[in-house]
């Protein structure tokens, strides 16, 4: 069954007050496509201002700490994200798995912490170029997924998976459609094995160099239920064509984020 598409922007370490203008423009233009769920994951310090700027539009974080509170200098808890107005968060992005050496166990704990307070989660997985070239991409990503997904999907908040091949992030390169289809199908099988029929409802996003010019082709691939977009999510001019492509390929039904 095809799911309703989710197009989420990941602003990474971009965004200051003057960029709220783009948040407003994206929210206003995204409203023209009610058949698609659209979200923006902004820097933690911008969440509250972004959420106030666009009431009802889904604003999210990019990471969350697994502990409820405590001596964790510089970190943000799930409740703090909710308190600031976030309705979702990314966990396990490859930039954090690499730079902050986040393990599958930590990513799992972060996802569980977020879901437990009602934050929806976009959990990222993806292989390096070396693993892709050695023919181990599928088994690597499936193992990463198995180690990172929460123990159960109880509760109202949504889990989505983002498949982001590390070598496709910010490079302008994307896997061919067959490789994306193979990976998304393997992810779907693992989700089904872990969660039974609930695994059919988990949206699987593709991320890595998604642009207005390639979005339609990506959204036409089976089991691609949306996109996680970096560079092309920073302005309405670049982002909205991706939302429009999702709308053009979309179906009724599925879960609604936020
Ligand atoms: P780009 O869209 O800039 O390649 O980034 C993808 C990404 O990392 C989204 O999380």
mmCIF file of C-alpha atoms and ligand atoms in Angstrom:
data_model
loop_
_atom_site.group_PDB
_atom_site.id
_atom_site.type_symbol
_atom_site.label_atom_id
_atom_site.label_comp_id
_atom_site.label_asym_id
_atom_site.label_seq_id
_atom_site.Cartn_x
_atom_site.Cartn_y
_atom_site.Cartn_z
ATOM 1 C CA UNK A 1 0.000 0.000 0.000
ATOM 2 C CA UNK A 2 1.368 3.428 -0.923
ATOM 3 C CA UNK A 3 1.658 5.799 2.027
ATOM 4 C CA UNK A 4 1.084 9.519 2.193
ATOM 5 C CA UNK A 5 4.367 11.255 1.384
ATOM 6 C CA UNK A 6 6.474 13.157 3.897
ATOM 7 C CA UNK A 7 8.965 15.751 2.683
ATOM 8 C CA UNK A 8 11.191 16.966 5.508
ATOM 9 C CA UNK A 9 13.922 19.560 5.336
ATOM 10 C CA UNK A 10 17.074 19.224 7.415
ATOM 11 C CA UNK A 11 18.607 22.664 7.788
ATOM 12 C CA UNK A 12 21.689 21.227 9.549
ATOM 13 C CA UNK A 13 23.810 24.123 10.929
ATOM 14 C CA UNK A 14 22.085 26.773 8.835
ATOM 15 C CA UNK A 15 19.530 29.314 9.986
ATOM 16 C CA UNK A 16 19.408 32.558 11.971
ATOM 17 C CA UNK A 17 16.561 34.992 12.634
ATOM 18 C CA UNK A 18 16.594 36.440 9.127
ATOM 19 C CA UNK A 19 15.940 32.941 7.722
ATOM 20 C CA UNK A 20 12.543 32.809 9.443
ATOM 21 C CA UNK A 21 11.358 34.532 6.307
ATOM 22 C CA UNK A 22 12.085 31.298 4.404
ATOM 23 C CA UNK A 23 10.343 29.227 7.104
ATOM 24 C CA UNK A 24 7.257 31.409 6.613
ATOM 25 C CA UNK A 25 7.467 31.169 2.826
ATOM 26 C CA UNK A 26 7.886 27.380 2.917
ATOM 27 C CA UNK A 27 4.946 26.924 5.313
ATOM 28 C CA UNK A 28 2.698 29.209 3.251
ATOM 29 C CA UNK A 29 3.541 27.534 -0.057
ATOM 30 C CA UNK A 30 3.430 24.009 1.372
ATOM 31 C CA UNK A 31 -0.208 24.667 2.333
ATOM 32 C CA UNK A 32 -1.014 24.489 -1.388
ATOM 33 C CA UNK A 33 -0.202 20.756 -1.209
ATOM 34 C CA UNK A 34 -2.411 19.358 1.576
ATOM 35 C CA UNK A 35 -1.930 15.810 0.262
ATOM 36 C CA UNK A 36 1.741 15.906 1.387
ATOM 37 C CA UNK A 37 3.155 16.175 4.925
ATOM 38 C CA UNK A 38 5.899 18.797 5.061
ATOM 39 C CA UNK A 39 8.267 19.496 7.954
ATOM 40 C CA UNK A 40 11.409 21.517 8.653
ATOM 41 C CA UNK A 41 14.069 20.368 11.117
ATOM 42 C CA UNK A 42 15.931 23.495 12.143
ATOM 43 C CA UNK A 43 18.796 24.160 14.589
ATOM 44 C CA UNK A 44 17.652 23.670 18.193
ATOM 45 C CA UNK A 45 18.063 27.329 19.020
ATOM 46 C CA UNK A 46 15.737 28.341 16.170
ATOM 47 C CA UNK A 47 12.918 25.876 16.957
ATOM 48 C CA UNK A 48 10.887 28.095 19.252
ATOM 49 C CA UNK A 49 11.008 31.115 16.933
ATOM 50 C CA UNK A 50 10.235 28.955 13.887
ATOM 51 C CA UNK A 51 7.315 27.235 15.633
ATOM 52 C CA UNK A 52 5.864 30.615 16.675
ATOM 53 C CA UNK A 53 6.334 31.981 13.153
ATOM 54 C CA UNK A 54 4.315 29.191 11.501
ATOM 55 C CA UNK A 55 1.638 27.841 13.896
ATOM 56 C CA UNK A 56 0.350 24.448 12.795
ATOM 57 C CA UNK A 57 3.311 23.737 10.514
ATOM 58 C CA UNK A 58 5.610 20.872 11.610
ATOM 59 C CA UNK A 59 8.895 22.145 13.027
ATOM 60 C CA UNK A 60 11.425 19.631 14.311
ATOM 61 C CA UNK A 61 14.848 19.164 15.852
ATOM 62 C CA UNK A 62 17.880 17.450 14.335
ATOM 63 C CA UNK A 63 18.996 15.417 17.339
ATOM 64 C CA UNK A 64 17.901 14.668 20.892
ATOM 65 C CA UNK A 65 19.627 13.323 23.982
ATOM 66 C CA UNK A 66 18.481 9.934 25.233
ATOM 67 C CA UNK A 67 18.311 10.985 28.907
ATOM 68 C CA UNK A 68 15.313 12.858 30.290
ATOM 69 C CA UNK A 69 17.566 15.382 32.048
ATOM 70 C CA UNK A 70 20.867 15.653 33.860
ATOM 71 C CA UNK A 71 24.521 16.579 33.543
ATOM 72 C CA UNK A 72 24.878 16.600 29.756
ATOM 73 C CA UNK A 73 26.428 19.918 28.819
ATOM 74 C CA UNK A 74 25.248 21.300 25.503
ATOM 75 C CA UNK A 75 22.598 18.646 24.917
ATOM 76 C CA UNK A 76 18.844 18.932 24.389
ATOM 77 C CA UNK A 77 16.255 16.570 25.877
ATOM 78 C CA UNK A 78 13.114 15.369 24.150
ATOM 79 C CA UNK A 79 10.908 17.356 26.535
ATOM 80 C CA UNK A 80 12.918 20.502 25.772
ATOM 81 C CA UNK A 81 12.205 19.994 22.075
ATOM 82 C CA UNK A 82 8.492 19.597 22.790
ATOM 83 C CA UNK A 83 8.570 22.616 25.095
ATOM 84 C CA UNK A 84 10.132 24.700 22.312
ATOM 85 C CA UNK A 85 7.348 23.687 19.910
ATOM 86 C CA UNK A 86 8.897 20.788 17.990
ATOM 87 C CA UNK A 87 6.662 17.919 16.864
ATOM 88 C CA UNK A 88 9.385 15.704 15.431
ATOM 89 C CA UNK A 89 13.114 15.111 15.466
ATOM 90 C CA UNK A 90 15.766 13.498 13.322
ATOM 91 C CA UNK A 91 17.962 10.903 15.070
ATOM 92 C CA UNK A 92 21.019 9.004 13.848
ATOM 93 C CA UNK A 93 21.991 11.295 10.990
ATOM 94 C CA UNK A 94 25.254 10.060 9.443
ATOM 95 C CA UNK A 95 26.908 13.396 10.227
ATOM 96 C CA UNK A 96 26.293 12.666 13.920
ATOM 97 C CA UNK A 97 27.008 8.940 13.693
ATOM 98 C CA UNK A 98 30.402 9.912 12.223
ATOM 99 C CA UNK A 99 31.393 13.155 13.957
ATOM 100 C CA UNK A 100 29.867 12.351 17.366
ATOM 101 C CA UNK A 101 30.504 8.610 17.016
ATOM 102 C CA UNK A 102 26.898 7.773 17.789
ATOM 103 C CA UNK A 103 26.310 4.019 17.957
ATOM 104 C CA UNK A 104 23.190 2.104 16.927
ATOM 105 C CA UNK A 105 22.396 1.600 20.629
ATOM 106 C CA UNK A 106 22.502 5.347 21.282
ATOM 107 C CA UNK A 107 20.394 6.100 18.223
ATOM 108 C CA UNK A 108 17.829 3.555 19.416
ATOM 109 C CA UNK A 109 17.772 5.137 22.892
ATOM 110 C CA UNK A 110 17.328 8.605 21.330
ATOM 111 C CA UNK A 111 14.454 7.385 19.159
ATOM 112 C CA UNK A 112 12.759 5.781 22.170
ATOM 113 C CA UNK A 113 13.242 8.938 24.278
ATOM 114 C CA UNK A 114 11.646 11.079 21.568
ATOM 115 C CA UNK A 115 8.716 8.744 20.877
ATOM 116 C CA UNK A 116 7.999 8.415 24.601
ATOM 117 C CA UNK A 117 7.170 12.137 24.859
ATOM 118 C CA UNK A 118 5.131 12.161 21.647
ATOM 119 C CA UNK A 119 7.762 13.450 19.238
ATOM 120 C CA UNK A 120 7.722 11.812 15.833
ATOM 121 C CA UNK A 121 11.094 10.490 14.728
ATOM 122 C CA UNK A 122 12.977 10.371 11.446
ATOM 123 C CA UNK A 123 15.678 7.751 12.025
ATOM 124 C CA UNK A 124 18.543 7.819 9.507
ATOM 125 C CA UNK A 125 20.536 4.911 8.125
ATOM 126 C CA UNK A 126 22.943 4.712 5.209
ATOM 127 C CA UNK A 127 26.167 3.198 3.903
ATOM 128 C CA UNK A 128 29.566 4.672 3.035
ATOM 129 C CA UNK A 129 30.905 4.653 -0.519
ATOM 130 C CA UNK A 130 33.394 1.969 0.470
ATOM 131 C CA UNK A 131 30.604 -0.346 1.626
ATOM 132 C CA UNK A 132 28.524 0.424 -1.474
ATOM 133 C CA UNK A 133 31.469 -0.414 -3.725
ATOM 134 C CA UNK A 134 32.272 -3.598 -1.839
ATOM 135 C CA UNK A 135 28.719 -4.839 -2.432
ATOM 136 C CA UNK A 136 27.755 -4.760 1.266
ATOM 137 C CA UNK A 137 25.370 -1.791 1.238
ATOM 138 C CA UNK A 138 22.124 -3.691 1.823
ATOM 139 C CA UNK A 139 23.374 -5.943 4.610
ATOM 140 C CA UNK A 140 25.108 -2.989 6.316
ATOM 141 C CA UNK A 141 22.027 -0.762 6.258
ATOM 142 C CA UNK A 142 19.667 -3.551 7.339
ATOM 143 C CA UNK A 143 21.970 -4.354 10.293
ATOM 144 C CA UNK A 144 22.166 -0.656 11.194
ATOM 145 C CA UNK A 145 18.373 -0.440 11.051
ATOM 146 C CA UNK A 146 17.940 -3.559 13.161
ATOM 147 C CA UNK A 147 20.237 -2.101 15.838
ATOM 148 C CA UNK A 148 18.732 1.405 15.793
ATOM 149 C CA UNK A 149 14.959 1.048 15.608
ATOM 150 C CA UNK A 150 12.964 1.334 18.832
ATOM 151 C CA UNK A 151 11.810 -1.852 20.530
ATOM 152 C CA UNK A 152 8.168 -1.152 19.750
ATOM 153 C CA UNK A 153 5.928 1.299 17.947
ATOM 154 C CA UNK A 154 3.354 1.788 20.687
ATOM 155 C CA UNK A 155 2.031 5.292 21.106
ATOM 156 C CA UNK A 156 0.756 8.010 18.830
ATOM 157 C CA UNK A 157 4.052 9.430 17.584
ATOM 158 C CA UNK A 158 5.283 8.288 14.210
ATOM 159 C CA UNK A 159 8.531 6.551 13.321
ATOM 160 C CA UNK A 160 9.877 7.169 9.810
ATOM 161 C CA UNK A 161 13.146 5.839 8.388
ATOM 162 C CA UNK A 162 15.410 7.914 6.139
ATOM 163 C CA UNK A 163 17.757 5.990 3.870
ATOM 164 C CA UNK A 164 20.633 8.368 3.224
ATOM 165 C CA UNK A 165 23.673 6.909 1.450
ATOM 166 C CA UNK A 166 26.565 8.900 2.931
ATOM 167 C CA UNK A 167 28.222 9.323 -0.469
ATOM 168 C CA UNK A 168 25.057 10.932 -1.870
ATOM 169 C CA UNK A 169 24.793 13.638 0.815
ATOM 170 C CA UNK A 170 25.684 17.063 -0.532
ATOM 171 C CA UNK A 171 27.529 15.579 -3.511
ATOM 172 C CA UNK A 172 24.968 15.807 -6.298
ATOM 173 C CA UNK A 173 25.302 12.022 -6.769
ATOM 174 C CA UNK A 174 22.351 9.705 -6.213
ATOM 175 C CA UNK A 175 22.087 5.922 -6.453
ATOM 176 C CA UNK A 176 20.306 4.592 -9.520
ATOM 177 C CA UNK A 177 16.593 3.870 -9.144
ATOM 178 C CA UNK A 178 17.165 0.121 -8.944
ATOM 179 C CA UNK A 179 19.570 0.501 -6.038
ATOM 180 C CA UNK A 180 17.168 2.789 -4.157
ATOM 181 C CA UNK A 181 14.305 0.339 -4.801
ATOM 182 C CA UNK A 182 16.401 -2.605 -3.600
ATOM 183 C CA UNK A 183 17.381 -0.793 -0.389
ATOM 184 C CA UNK A 184 13.891 0.481 0.406
ATOM 185 C CA UNK A 185 12.458 -2.988 -0.175
ATOM 186 C CA UNK A 186 15.057 -4.513 2.187
ATOM 187 C CA UNK A 187 14.230 -1.856 4.797
ATOM 188 C CA UNK A 188 10.501 -2.610 4.397
ATOM 189 C CA UNK A 189 11.138 -6.338 4.892
ATOM 190 C CA UNK A 190 13.099 -5.705 8.071
ATOM 191 C CA UNK A 191 10.376 -3.365 9.400
ATOM 192 C CA UNK A 192 7.767 -6.032 8.671
ATOM 193 C CA UNK A 193 9.872 -8.647 10.434
ATOM 194 C CA UNK A 194 10.315 -6.383 13.478
ATOM 195 C CA UNK A 195 6.854 -4.821 13.737
ATOM 196 C CA UNK A 196 4.483 -7.030 11.761
ATOM 197 C CA UNK A 197 1.720 -5.146 9.956
ATOM 198 C CA UNK A 198 2.688 -1.896 11.767
ATOM 199 C CA UNK A 199 5.925 -2.073 9.795
ATOM 200 C CA UNK A 200 3.878 -1.461 6.636
ATOM 201 C CA UNK A 201 2.891 1.991 7.960
ATOM 202 C CA UNK A 202 6.423 3.234 8.637
ATOM 203 C CA UNK A 203 7.360 5.753 5.972
ATOM 204 C CA UNK A 204 10.721 5.208 4.302
ATOM 205 C CA UNK A 205 12.246 8.451 3.038
ATOM 206 C CA UNK A 206 15.139 8.787 0.640
ATOM 207 C CA UNK A 207 17.786 11.435 1.380
ATOM 208 C CA UNK A 208 20.906 12.578 -0.430
ATOM 209 C CA UNK A 209 21.065 15.266 -3.155
ATOM 210 C CA UNK A 210 17.279 15.414 -3.630
ATOM 211 C CA UNK A 211 16.358 18.420 -5.786
ATOM 212 C CA UNK A 212 13.383 19.691 -7.731
ATOM 213 C CA UNK A 213 14.956 18.256 -10.871
ATOM 214 C CA UNK A 214 15.239 14.644 -9.640
ATOM 215 C CA UNK A 215 12.398 14.437 -7.088
ATOM 216 C CA UNK A 216 9.686 13.093 -9.411
ATOM 217 C CA UNK A 217 11.908 10.219 -10.503
ATOM 218 C CA UNK A 218 12.786 9.372 -6.882
ATOM 219 C CA UNK A 219 9.150 9.532 -5.689
ATOM 220 C CA UNK A 220 8.125 7.119 -8.439
ATOM 221 C CA UNK A 221 10.299 4.353 -6.935
ATOM 222 C CA UNK A 222 8.337 1.710 -4.963
ATOM 223 C CA UNK A 223 8.542 2.097 -1.173
ATOM 224 C CA UNK A 224 9.868 5.674 -1.389
ATOM 225 C CA UNK A 225 7.413 7.444 0.908
ATOM 226 C CA UNK A 226 9.052 10.863 0.890
ATOM 227 C CA UNK A 227 12.377 12.628 1.169
ATOM 228 C CA UNK A 228 14.763 14.083 3.719
ATOM 229 C CA UNK A 229 16.298 17.115 2.051
ATOM 230 C CA UNK A 230 19.389 19.060 3.088
ATOM 231 C CA UNK A 231 20.717 21.869 0.890
ATOM 232 C CA UNK A 232 17.581 22.174 -1.229
ATOM 233 C CA UNK A 233 15.387 22.769 1.849
ATOM 234 C CA UNK A 234 16.921 26.117 2.795
ATOM 235 C CA UNK A 235 14.740 28.245 0.543
ATOM 236 C CA UNK A 236 11.143 27.988 -0.594
ATOM 237 C CA UNK A 237 12.356 28.379 -4.179
ATOM 238 C CA UNK A 238 14.353 25.151 -3.983
ATOM 239 C CA UNK A 239 12.163 23.204 -1.545
ATOM 240 C CA UNK A 240 8.636 23.727 -2.828
ATOM 241 C CA UNK A 241 9.279 22.064 -6.221
ATOM 242 C CA UNK A 242 10.194 18.906 -4.257
ATOM 243 C CA UNK A 243 6.931 19.158 -2.294
ATOM 244 C CA UNK A 244 5.070 19.672 -5.574
ATOM 245 C CA UNK A 245 6.691 16.539 -7.027
ATOM 246 C CA UNK A 246 5.590 14.572 -3.952
ATOM 247 C CA UNK A 247 2.053 15.919 -4.348
ATOM 248 C CA UNK A 248 1.997 14.889 -8.005
ATOM 249 C CA UNK A 249 2.899 11.318 -7.055
ATOM 250 C CA UNK A 250 0.762 11.067 -3.962
ATOM 251 C CA UNK A 251 -2.202 9.041 -2.738
ATOM 252 C CA UNK A 252 -4.873 9.527 -0.144
ATOM 253 C CA UNK A 253 -4.616 7.882 3.258
ATOM 254 C CA UNK A 254 -1.671 7.018 5.498
ATOM 255 C CA UNK A 255 -0.566 8.759 8.672
ATOM 256 C CA UNK A 256 -0.241 12.460 9.173
ATOM 257 C CA UNK A 257 2.760 13.857 10.984
ATOM 258 C CA UNK A 258 2.078 16.615 13.526
HETATM 259 P P1 LIG B 1 21.583 17.039 0.848
HETATM 260 O O1 LIG B 1 20.139 17.086 0.394
HETATM 261 O O2 LIG B 1 22.196 18.400 0.988
HETATM 262 O O3 LIG B 1 22.384 16.086 0.017
HETATM 263 O O4 LIG B 1 21.578 16.459 2.348
HETATM 264 C C1 LIG B 1 20.873 15.296 2.618
HETATM 265 C C2 LIG B 1 20.815 15.117 4.088
HETATM 266 O O5 LIG B 1 21.808 14.834 4.738
HETATM 267 C C3 LIG B 1 19.506 15.338 4.741
HETATM 268 O O6 LIG B 1 19.526 14.886 6.047
#
